[in-house]
Tab-separated table of C-alpha atoms and ligand atoms in Angstrom:
chain	number	residue	atom	x	y	z
W	14	UNK	CA	-3.518	-23.923	17.231
W	15	UNK	CA	-5.333	-20.655	18.380
W	16	UNK	CA	-6.020	-18.754	15.179
W	17	UNK	CA	-7.817	-15.601	17.262
W	18	UNK	CA	-5.724	-12.699	17.600
W	19	UNK	CA	-6.327	-12.402	21.474
W	20	UNK	CA	-8.356	-10.121	24.038
W	21	UNK	CA	-6.083	-7.117	23.644
W	22	UNK	CA	-6.630	-6.875	19.934
W	23	UNK	CA	-10.489	-7.693	20.328
W	24	UNK	CA	-10.543	-4.517	22.629
W	25	UNK	CA	-8.640	-2.495	20.269
W	26	UNK	CA	-10.693	-3.672	17.500
W	27	UNK	CA	-13.872	-2.274	19.170
W	28	UNK	CA	-12.110	0.763	19.832
W	29	UNK	CA	-11.310	1.320	16.038
W	30	UNK	CA	-14.741	0.353	15.071
W	31	UNK	CA	-16.382	3.038	17.128
W	32	UNK	CA	-13.634	5.430	15.499
W	33	UNK	CA	-14.967	4.189	12.053
W	34	UNK	CA	-18.307	5.087	13.085
W	35	UNK	CA	-17.795	8.436	13.519
W	36	UNK	CA	-14.863	9.262	10.976
W	37	UNK	CA	-15.412	6.939	7.883
W	38	UNK	CA	-18.877	8.410	5.915
W	39	UNK	CA	-20.438	7.546	2.975
W	40	UNK	CA	-19.699	10.905	1.369
W	41	UNK	CA	-15.837	10.121	2.115
W	42	UNK	CA	-15.952	7.158	0.102
W	43	UNK	CA	-18.020	8.451	-2.840
W	44	UNK	CA	-15.267	11.125	-3.354
W	45	UNK	CA	-12.370	8.423	-2.991
W	46	UNK	CA	-14.257	6.523	-5.856
W	47	UNK	CA	-14.749	9.675	-7.874
W	48	UNK	CA	-11.197	10.977	-7.536
W	49	UNK	CA	-9.344	7.979	-7.565
W	50	UNK	CA	-7.436	9.292	-4.773
W	51	UNK	CA	-7.344	6.896	-1.408
W	52	UNK	CA	-6.332	9.645	0.926
W	53	UNK	CA	-8.754	11.819	3.157
W	54	UNK	CA	-7.157	14.583	5.317
W	55	UNK	CA	-9.929	14.848	7.867
W	56	UNK	CA	-9.379	11.024	8.567
W	57	UNK	CA	-5.738	11.039	8.486
W	58	UNK	CA	-5.746	14.251	11.048
W	59	UNK	CA	-8.270	12.189	13.240
W	60	UNK	CA	-6.051	9.318	13.218
W	61	UNK	CA	-2.880	11.434	14.046
W	62	UNK	CA	-4.756	12.813	17.247
W	63	UNK	CA	-5.305	9.530	18.496
W	64	UNK	CA	-1.683	8.278	17.812
W	65	UNK	CA	-2.615	5.809	15.415
W	66	UNK	CA	-0.379	6.571	12.216
W	67	UNK	CA	2.275	4.908	13.877
W	68	UNK	CA	0.451	3.061	16.474
W	69	UNK	CA	3.102	0.289	16.742
W	70	UNK	CA	5.944	2.249	17.466
W	71	UNK	CA	7.770	2.741	20.742
W	72	UNK	CA	6.096	5.183	23.237
W	73	UNK	CA	9.392	7.290	22.872
W	74	UNK	CA	9.153	8.012	19.229
W	75	UNK	CA	5.421	9.054	19.752
W	76	UNK	CA	3.832	5.520	19.181
W	77	UNK	CA	1.845	3.482	21.316
W	78	UNK	CA	3.838	0.325	21.147
W	79	UNK	CA	0.797	-1.981	19.683
W	80	UNK	CA	1.413	-5.439	18.954
W	81	UNK	CA	1.292	-6.649	15.486
W	82	UNK	CA	-2.139	-8.526	16.453
W	83	UNK	CA	-3.621	-5.303	17.504
W	84	UNK	CA	-2.200	-3.703	14.410
W	85	UNK	CA	-3.606	-6.554	12.319
W	86	UNK	CA	-6.998	-5.770	13.924
W	87	UNK	CA	-6.882	-2.106	13.345
W	88	UNK	CA	-6.195	-2.559	9.665
W	89	UNK	CA	-8.660	-5.211	9.062
W	90	UNK	CA	-11.458	-3.046	10.374
W	91	UNK	CA	-10.248	0.060	8.549
W	92	UNK	CA	-10.138	-1.790	5.125
W	93	UNK	CA	-13.291	-3.442	5.758
W	94	UNK	CA	-14.647	0.092	6.189
W	95	UNK	CA	-13.126	0.711	2.751
W	96	UNK	CA	-11.253	3.740	4.481
W	97	UNK	CA	-8.608	5.644	2.155
W	98	UNK	CA	-5.469	4.605	3.732
W	99	UNK	CA	-2.529	5.183	1.081
W	100	UNK	CA	-1.382	8.338	2.729
W	101	UNK	CA	-1.202	6.479	5.971
W	102	UNK	CA	0.566	3.362	4.261
W	103	UNK	CA	3.298	5.700	2.998
W	104	UNK	CA	3.568	7.724	6.337
W	105	UNK	CA	4.362	4.326	7.858
W	106	UNK	CA	6.977	3.334	5.254
W	107	UNK	CA	8.736	6.554	5.323
W	108	UNK	CA	8.509	7.308	9.027
W	109	UNK	CA	9.714	3.728	9.611
W	110	UNK	CA	12.723	4.218	7.512
W	111	UNK	CA	13.710	7.701	8.862
W	112	UNK	CA	13.513	6.266	12.422
W	113	UNK	CA	16.018	3.537	11.206
W	114	UNK	CA	18.365	5.328	9.255
W	115	UNK	CA	17.658	8.995	9.368
W	116	UNK	CA	19.798	11.386	11.265
W	117	UNK	CA	18.734	12.714	14.568
W	118	UNK	CA	18.252	15.918	13.133
W	119	UNK	CA	16.039	14.281	10.700
W	120	UNK	CA	13.993	12.297	13.388
W	121	UNK	CA	13.270	15.364	15.222
W	122	UNK	CA	12.429	17.233	12.203
W	123	UNK	CA	10.101	14.978	10.175
W	124	UNK	CA	8.761	12.322	12.595
W	125	UNK	CA	6.449	14.623	15.274
W	126	UNK	CA	4.484	16.309	12.274
W	127	UNK	CA	4.415	13.072	10.224
W	128	UNK	CA	2.832	11.187	13.047
W	129	UNK	CA	0.373	14.125	13.859
W	130	UNK	CA	-1.021	13.695	10.600
W	131	UNK	CA	0.103	16.934	9.485
W	132	UNK	CA	1.597	16.033	5.990
W	133	UNK	CA	2.445	12.685	4.060
W	134	UNK	CA	5.029	11.679	1.634
W	135	UNK	CA	4.828	9.964	-1.656
W	136	UNK	CA	7.377	7.442	-2.821
W	137	UNK	CA	9.387	8.095	-6.011
W	138	UNK	CA	11.243	4.667	-6.775
W	139	UNK	CA	9.543	3.865	-10.192
W	140	UNK	CA	10.376	5.317	-13.604
W	141	UNK	CA	9.404	4.745	-16.774
W	142	UNK	CA	12.196	1.894	-17.393
W	143	UNK	CA	12.337	0.432	-14.050
W	144	UNK	CA	9.869	-0.792	-11.757
W	145	UNK	CA	10.235	-4.129	-10.841
W	146	UNK	CA	14.003	-3.630	-11.343
W	147	UNK	CA	14.073	-0.625	-9.202
W	148	UNK	CA	17.847	-0.275	-8.927
W	149	UNK	CA	18.198	0.355	-12.581
W	150	UNK	CA	16.872	3.951	-11.644
W	151	UNK	CA	18.200	6.911	-13.635
W	152	UNK	CA	16.846	9.960	-12.259
W	153	UNK	CA	20.384	11.872	-11.315
W	154	UNK	CA	21.180	13.450	-8.225
W	155	UNK	CA	24.892	15.430	-8.880
W	156	UNK	CA	26.446	17.324	-5.908
W	157	UNK	CA	26.975	20.758	-6.055
W	158	UNK	CA	28.467	22.441	-2.522
W	159	UNK	CA	26.293	21.902	0.210
W	160	UNK	CA	23.444	21.079	-2.696
W	161	UNK	CA	22.109	18.400	-4.486
W	162	UNK	CA	20.808	18.897	-8.229
W	163	UNK	CA	17.979	16.453	-9.405
W	164	UNK	CA	17.007	15.796	-12.745
W	165	UNK	CA	14.683	12.946	-14.093
W	166	UNK	CA	11.271	11.503	-14.252
W	167	UNK	CA	9.264	9.319	-11.611
W	168	UNK	CA	6.414	7.143	-12.808
W	169	UNK	CA	3.414	5.886	-10.866
W	170	UNK	CA	4.368	8.615	-7.825
W	171	UNK	CA	0.910	8.138	-6.106
W	172	UNK	CA	-0.290	10.793	-3.819
W	173	UNK	CA	2.195	13.306	-5.013
W	174	UNK	CA	-0.455	15.842	-5.628
W	175	UNK	CA	-1.436	15.538	-1.657
W	176	UNK	CA	2.106	15.260	-0.458
W	177	UNK	CA	4.249	17.871	1.055
W	178	UNK	CA	7.557	15.938	0.155
W	179	UNK	CA	8.646	12.883	-2.195
W	180	UNK	CA	10.924	10.112	-0.842
W	181	UNK	CA	13.154	9.637	-4.027
W	182	UNK	CA	15.717	7.225	-5.110
W	183	UNK	CA	18.224	8.595	-7.342
W	184	UNK	CA	21.375	7.826	-8.890
W	185	UNK	CA	24.658	9.529	-7.680
W	186	UNK	CA	27.202	7.221	-9.423
W	187	UNK	CA	26.675	5.715	-12.929
W	188	UNK	CA	30.202	4.349	-12.985
W	189	UNK	CA	29.628	1.550	-10.568
W	190	UNK	CA	27.414	-1.654	-10.386
W	191	UNK	CA	23.908	-0.329	-10.579
W	192	UNK	CA	22.755	-1.198	-6.784
W	193	UNK	CA	25.973	0.753	-5.601
W	194	UNK	CA	25.376	4.277	-7.058
W	195	UNK	CA	22.244	5.135	-5.565
W	196	UNK	CA	21.066	7.547	-2.956
W	197	UNK	CA	17.666	8.454	-1.514
W	198	UNK	CA	16.323	12.001	-0.464
W	199	UNK	CA	13.541	13.745	0.793
W	200	UNK	CA	12.415	16.336	-1.917
W	201	UNK	CA	9.915	18.955	-1.169
W	202	UNK	CA	7.252	18.717	-3.895
W	203	UNK	CA	6.522	22.379	-4.318
W	204	UNK	CA	10.480	23.256	-5.183
W	205	UNK	CA	11.043	24.771	-8.183
W	206	UNK	CA	11.690	22.787	-10.793
W	207	UNK	CA	9.120	19.907	-9.995
W	208	UNK	CA	6.213	19.132	-12.095
W	209	UNK	CA	3.108	16.686	-11.240
W	210	UNK	CA	1.154	15.186	-13.983
W	211	UNK	CA	-1.899	13.176	-13.157
W	212	UNK	CA	-1.997	9.485	-14.453
W	213	UNK	CA	-5.662	7.789	-14.252
W	214	UNK	CA	-5.657	4.109	-14.005
W	215	UNK	CA	-7.786	1.538	-15.351
W	216	UNK	CA	-8.619	0.582	-11.784
W	217	UNK	CA	-9.851	3.863	-10.729
W	218	UNK	CA	-6.826	4.946	-8.810
W	219	UNK	CA	-5.353	8.300	-9.776
W	220	UNK	CA	-1.493	8.317	-9.639
W	221	UNK	CA	1.154	10.874	-10.908
W	222	UNK	CA	4.268	11.090	-13.319
W	223	UNK	CA	6.627	13.487	-11.860
W	224	UNK	CA	9.295	15.599	-13.162
W	225	UNK	CA	12.498	17.016	-11.700
W	226	UNK	CA	14.437	19.823	-13.444
W	227	UNK	CA	17.594	21.219	-11.794
W	228	UNK	CA	15.693	20.560	-8.636
W	229	UNK	CA	17.818	21.783	-5.500
W	230	UNK	CA	17.899	20.057	-2.196
W	231	UNK	CA	20.358	20.669	0.481
W	232	UNK	CA	22.566	17.474	1.751
W	233	UNK	CA	20.618	17.534	5.120
W	234	UNK	CA	17.802	15.984	2.890
W	235	UNK	CA	19.867	13.045	2.022
W	236	UNK	CA	18.748	9.708	4.028
W	237	UNK	CA	21.599	7.391	4.333
W	238	UNK	CA	24.975	7.402	3.197
W	239	UNK	CA	25.780	8.798	-0.333
W	240	UNK	CA	25.624	5.274	-2.500
W	241	UNK	CA	24.058	3.832	0.037
W	242	UNK	CA	20.646	4.418	-1.254
W	243	UNK	CA	20.258	0.619	-1.630
W	244	UNK	CA	20.693	-0.311	1.936
W	245	UNK	CA	17.956	2.133	2.617
W	246	UNK	CA	15.647	1.001	0.277
W	247	UNK	CA	16.027	-2.571	1.439
W	248	UNK	CA	14.639	-1.191	4.675
W	249	UNK	CA	11.998	0.580	2.999
W	250	UNK	CA	10.863	-2.113	1.217
W	251	UNK	CA	10.618	-4.330	4.239
W	252	UNK	CA	8.076	-1.983	5.473
W	253	UNK	CA	5.958	-1.801	2.421
W	254	UNK	CA	5.613	-5.508	2.155
W	255	UNK	CA	4.935	-5.532	5.866
W	256	UNK	CA	2.093	-3.198	5.506
W	257	UNK	CA	-0.569	-5.517	4.372
W	258	UNK	CA	-4.272	-5.004	3.792
W	259	UNK	CA	-6.875	-7.600	2.531
W	260	UNK	CA	-10.130	-6.771	3.307
W	261	UNK	CA	-11.270	-5.236	0.105
W	262	UNK	CA	-12.020	-8.984	-0.931
W	263	UNK	CA	-13.841	-9.647	2.335
W	264	UNK	CA	-16.167	-6.278	1.980
W	265	UNK	CA	-16.996	-7.232	-1.587
W	266	UNK	CA	-17.733	-10.898	-0.468
W	267	UNK	CA	-20.161	-9.745	2.337
W	268	UNK	CA	-21.688	-7.174	0.134
W	269	UNK	CA	-22.128	-9.771	-2.710
W	270	UNK	CA	-24.010	-11.955	-0.585
W	271	UNK	CA	-26.280	-9.334	0.924
W	272	UNK	CA	-27.315	-8.606	-2.769
W	273	UNK	CA	-27.647	-12.378	-3.421
W	274	UNK	CA	-29.956	-12.840	-0.354
W	275	UNK	CA	-32.068	-9.887	-1.376
W	276	UNK	CA	-32.354	-10.167	-5.126
W	277	UNK	CA	-34.515	-12.684	-7.105
W	278	UNK	CA	-34.492	-14.022	-10.765
W	279	UNK	CA	-36.194	-17.003	-12.426
W	280	UNK	CA	-38.201	-17.233	-9.471
W	281	UNK	CA	-35.917	-17.622	-6.623
W	282	UNK	CA	-33.604	-15.951	-4.480
W	283	UNK	CA	-29.966	-15.559	-6.282
W	284	UNK	CA	-28.259	-17.398	-3.171
W	285	UNK	CA	-30.365	-20.493	-3.782
W	286	UNK	CA	-28.660	-20.899	-7.290
W	287	UNK	CA	-26.136	-23.748	-6.906
W	288	UNK	CA	-23.357	-21.931	-9.056
W	289	UNK	CA	-23.699	-19.069	-7.261
W	290	UNK	CA	-23.087	-20.805	-3.792
W	291	UNK	CA	-20.103	-22.408	-5.202
W	292	UNK	CA	-18.612	-19.109	-6.111
W	293	UNK	CA	-19.334	-17.425	-3.261
W	294	UNK	CA	-18.038	-20.298	-1.161
W	295	UNK	CA	-14.760	-20.458	-3.374
W	296	UNK	CA	-14.277	-16.661	-2.701
W	297	UNK	CA	-14.927	-17.392	1.071
W	298	UNK	CA	-12.293	-20.136	1.287
W	299	UNK	CA	-9.880	-17.785	-0.945
W	300	UNK	CA	-10.419	-14.809	1.574
W	301	UNK	CA	-9.835	-17.419	4.781
W	302	UNK	CA	-6.538	-18.077	3.309
W	303	UNK	CA	-5.498	-14.975	2.802
W	304	UNK	CA	-6.356	-13.849	6.140
W	305	UNK	CA	-4.439	-16.797	7.785
W	306	UNK	CA	-1.615	-15.779	5.604
W	307	UNK	CA	-1.853	-12.293	6.671
W	308	UNK	CA	-1.917	-13.433	10.352
W	309	UNK	CA	1.151	-15.606	9.646
W	310	UNK	CA	2.644	-12.424	8.753
W	311	UNK	CA	1.704	-10.863	12.000
W	312	UNK	CA	3.239	-13.999	14.057
W	313	UNK	CA	6.510	-13.859	12.299
W	314	UNK	CA	6.772	-9.924	13.198
W	315	UNK	CA	5.717	-10.551	16.779
W	316	UNK	CA	8.091	-13.215	17.341
W	317	UNK	CA	10.830	-10.893	16.017
W	318	UNK	CA	11.578	-11.868	12.566
W	319	UNK	CA	11.183	-10.242	9.219
W	320	UNK	CA	8.619	-11.365	6.999
W	321	UNK	CA	10.147	-11.411	3.721
W	322	UNK	CA	8.951	-14.571	2.486
W	323	UNK	CA	5.989	-14.506	4.297
W	324	UNK	CA	4.783	-11.076	2.901
W	325	UNK	CA	5.061	-12.156	-0.455
W	326	UNK	CA	2.964	-15.482	0.085
W	327	UNK	CA	-0.042	-13.225	1.349
W	328	UNK	CA	0.460	-10.922	-1.481
W	329	UNK	CA	0.723	-13.160	-3.955
W	330	UNK	CA	-2.003	-15.167	-2.674
W	331	UNK	CA	-4.459	-12.281	-2.261
W	332	UNK	CA	-3.788	-10.619	-5.488
W	333	UNK	CA	-4.226	-13.599	-7.866
W	334	UNK	CA	-7.262	-14.836	-6.075
W	335	UNK	CA	-8.899	-11.540	-5.974
W	336	UNK	CA	-8.546	-11.725	-9.963
W	337	UNK	CA	-9.982	-15.208	-10.281
W	338	UNK	CA	-12.691	-14.344	-8.025
W	339	UNK	CA	-14.012	-11.205	-9.183
W	340	UNK	CA	-14.102	-12.673	-12.738
W	341	UNK	CA	-16.434	-15.359	-11.311
W	342	UNK	CA	-18.413	-12.516	-9.412
W	343	UNK	CA	-18.995	-10.869	-12.772
W	344	UNK	CA	-20.107	-13.955	-14.561
W	345	UNK	CA	-22.710	-14.599	-11.697
W	346	UNK	CA	-24.324	-11.275	-12.080
W	347	UNK	CA	-24.809	-11.661	-15.839
W	348	UNK	CA	-25.196	-8.853	-18.357
W	349	UNK	CA	-26.243	-6.089	-15.504
W	350	UNK	CA	-22.494	-6.966	-13.821
W	351	UNK	CA	-20.726	-4.528	-16.240
W	352	UNK	CA	-23.114	-1.490	-14.996
W	353	UNK	CA	-20.995	0.876	-12.475
W	354	UNK	CA	-22.958	1.919	-9.355
W	355	UNK	CA	-23.878	5.172	-10.966
W	356	UNK	CA	-25.744	3.398	-13.517
W	357	UNK	CA	-27.697	1.269	-11.232
W	358	UNK	CA	-25.095	-1.674	-11.331
W	359	UNK	CA	-25.738	-4.717	-8.839
W	360	UNK	CA	-23.943	-4.629	-5.434
W	361	UNK	CA	-23.568	-0.659	-6.144
W	362	UNK	CA	-21.051	-1.403	-9.008
W	363	UNK	CA	-18.705	-2.881	-6.560
W	364	UNK	CA	-17.877	-5.930	-8.496
W	365	UNK	CA	-17.432	-4.286	-11.556
W	366	UNK	CA	-14.985	-1.811	-9.724
W	367	UNK	CA	-13.107	-4.566	-8.192
W	368	UNK	CA	-12.663	-6.438	-11.194
W	369	UNK	CA	-10.927	-3.687	-12.977
W	370	UNK	CA	-8.806	-2.985	-9.861
W	371	UNK	CA	-7.769	-6.597	-9.229
W	372	UNK	CA	-5.144	-6.440	-11.935
W	373	UNK	CA	-3.318	-3.585	-10.621
W	374	UNK	CA	-2.861	-5.474	-7.262
W	375	UNK	CA	-0.910	-7.797	-9.271
W	376	UNK	CA	1.243	-4.834	-10.174
W	377	UNK	CA	2.153	-2.461	-7.372
W	378	UNK	CA	4.477	-3.286	-4.338
W	379	UNK	CA	6.060	-5.837	-6.276
W	380	UNK	CA	4.365	-7.721	-9.391
W	381	UNK	CA	3.301	-11.260	-9.065
W	382	UNK	CA	6.300	-12.521	-10.980
W	383	UNK	CA	8.391	-10.881	-8.523
W	384	UNK	CA	6.640	-12.440	-5.581
W	385	UNK	CA	7.166	-15.780	-6.961
W	386	UNK	CA	10.812	-15.193	-7.339
W	387	UNK	CA	11.087	-14.250	-3.797
W	388	UNK	CA	9.344	-17.184	-2.622
W	389	UNK	CA	11.240	-19.428	-4.847
W	390	UNK	CA	14.605	-17.943	-4.111
W	391	UNK	CA	14.255	-16.925	-0.280
W	392	UNK	CA	11.698	-19.550	0.599
W	393	UNK	CA	12.596	-22.533	-1.420
W	394	UNK	CA	16.040	-21.934	-1.832
W	395	UNK	CA	15.744	-22.300	-5.984
W	396	UNK	CA	18.464	-20.421	-7.851
W	397	UNK	CA	18.360	-16.663	-8.653
W	398	UNK	CA	16.146	-15.909	-11.637
W	399	UNK	CA	17.145	-12.058	-11.737
W	400	UNK	CA	20.340	-10.103	-11.394
I	513	FAD	C1	-1.636	2.192	-9.373
I	513	FAD	C2	-0.051	2.051	-9.149
I	513	FAD	C3	0.368	2.568	-8.182
I	513	FAD	C4	1.809	2.520	-8.007
I	513	FAD	N1	2.544	3.607	-6.881
I	513	FAD	C5	3.750	3.853	-6.759
I	513	FAD	C6	4.363	4.538	-5.974
I	513	FAD	O1	3.586	5.444	-5.133
I	513	FAD	N2	5.644	4.616	-6.091
I	513	FAD	C7	6.422	3.836	-6.726
I	513	FAD	O2	7.668	4.361	-6.826
I	513	FAD	N3	5.727	2.936	-7.717
I	513	FAD	C8	4.675	3.011	-7.624
I	513	FAD	N4	4.119	1.945	-8.372
I	513	FAD	C9	4.996	1.292	-9.437
I	513	FAD	C10	5.022	-0.201	-9.128
I	513	FAD	O3	5.751	-0.453	-7.867
I	513	FAD	C11	5.579	-0.865	-10.602
I	513	FAD	O4	4.673	-0.684	-11.522
I	513	FAD	C12	5.836	-2.262	-10.337
I	513	FAD	O5	6.964	-2.357	-9.457
I	513	FAD	C13	6.177	-3.275	-11.743
I	513	FAD	O6	7.037	-2.237	-12.519
I	513	FAD	P1	6.598	-1.775	-14.021
I	513	FAD	O7	5.215	-1.093	-13.954
I	513	FAD	O8	8.185	-0.900	-14.440
I	513	FAD	O9	6.832	-3.077	-14.590
I	513	FAD	P2	7.791	-4.121	-15.368
I	513	FAD	O10	8.902	-3.961	-14.328
I	513	FAD	O11	8.362	-3.508	-16.412
I	513	FAD	O12	7.369	-5.403	-15.407
I	513	FAD	C14	6.499	-5.642	-16.740
I	513	FAD	C15	6.295	-7.296	-16.486
I	513	FAD	O13	7.363	-8.085	-16.541
I	513	FAD	C16	7.533	-9.079	-15.505
I	513	FAD	N5	8.530	-9.025	-14.847
I	513	FAD	C17	9.625	-7.927	-14.846
I	513	FAD	N6	10.866	-8.274	-14.048
I	513	FAD	C18	10.544	-9.440	-14.069
I	513	FAD	C19	11.568	-10.824	-13.586
I	513	FAD	N7	12.760	-10.292	-13.139
I	513	FAD	N8	11.014	-11.865	-13.639
I	513	FAD	C20	9.772	-12.351	-14.227
I	513	FAD	N9	9.136	-11.248	-14.576
I	513	FAD	C21	9.592	-10.073	-14.546
I	513	FAD	C22	6.639	-7.938	-14.048
I	513	FAD	O14	5.979	-9.018	-13.281
I	513	FAD	C23	5.354	-7.620	-14.984
I	513	FAD	O15	4.230	-8.242	-15.646
I	513	FAD	C24	2.293	2.168	-8.782
I	513	FAD	C25	2.051	1.177	-9.972
I	513	FAD	C26	0.708	1.250	-10.069
I	513	FAD	C27	-0.087	0.156	-11.045
C-alpha cells in the first residue's frame, strides 16, 4: 500500500508552498485572529488569478482538472499555513451546486466571477430552531408573480458580512412533509429587507444572524425546482462534507513541539519530560490517523465515488481528537497555558485558542452525533435514528 500522494501532487504542493510564501503573511493571520473572519480578499483574488478557486473542476468550467490527490496537497498546505479559507470553501460548495443543478443562465452569470474571486457566498441553511434537522427550516418564500417574497431568520450565516449573496434554504410549501416543501434561492445580501447581525463565538470566530423582511428576488434566482430544495441540499451537503481540512491540529502540534524543545523548566527541556512526550506522541498518532482518513476520502473521490460515510469518519475523528488533544496540551502547559498570545502565553496562545475552537468543530458541518448516525446507518447498516 502506497500512502504517498504521487509525483504530480508533490509538484503541485511545491507550487502551493511558493504561493503561500508570497501571499500569506503574519499580518493577515493576525487580522483573522483579531476579527474572527476567516477570509482575506487579497488572498482570495490571488487564488482566483491562479485558477485555484475551483482547481478540480473541468477546464471548460474554468477549472484546471486537478485530481483529488492534488487538491488534498493544496488544502493541506494552505491549512498548515493557517490561510483563511472560509470564503473559498463556500465558493466551492455553492459554485459546485450551481454547476450541477443551476440553469444555463445561472451558470453563465454566477460561475465566472465566482471563480475569479470577485465575490463570495454565505450559506443560509441553519435557523434558531433547525440546525441538525435542517429540513425543518421555517423561513418562508411566497410567490408573487415573477418574484418571491422572503421572510424569516437564519442563524450562523458565516461570512454574510463579506458576501454578495446568501444561498438560502426556504419553505415554499408548509402543507407537505418537511423535506418536500423546500426551495433554494440566491439572495443578494444588499437587497432591501436584509439585516445582518454579528455573533462572536467561544472559538473566536465571527458568524452572523441574518434577518429577511419582505425581501424580493426574481424567480431567476431560484436554484432547482420549486419544492425541490431538498434535492439541491443533498448535492450541496455532499460538497460541504467533501471539503475537508485537517491541518489546524498539525500546525498546533508542530508549534507545540518547537516550544517544548526550546523551553526549559525544573532544570530540563520540556520535550524531555515523559508526560510531555506521551501527550505529543498521542497527538501525532491522532493527526496521522486523521490524515489517512482524509486521504481515504480523496481516494474514494478519485475512484469516482461519493465519500459520504468516509467524510463523516474523518470529520468525527478529527473533531473529537482535537478536543481531547488540546485538553491534554493545555494541562501540559500548566497555569500559563490559559494566557492568550497577546498576554505572552506559551506557544503564542495557540493551544489556548485551539482549545476554545475545538468544541466548535464538533458542531458545524454536521455535529458529531449526526456524523455518528451517518456512519451507523449508511456505513454499518444499523436502523435509522432520525426522521
Ligand atoms: C461557528 C459556526 C459556524 C456556522 N456556520 C454556518 C453557516 O455558515 N451556515 C449555516 O447554515 N449554518 C452554519 N452553522 C450551523 C451549524 O451547521 C449548526 O450549528 C449545526 O448543524 C448544529 O445545529 P444546531 O446548532 O441547531 O444544534 P441542534 O441541531 O439543536 O443540536 C443540539 C444538540 O443535539 C444533538 N442532536 C441533534 N439532532 C440529533 C439527532 N438526530 N441525534 C442525536 N443527536 C442530535 C446535536 O448533535 C447537538 O449536540 C455554523 C455553526 C457554528 C457553530
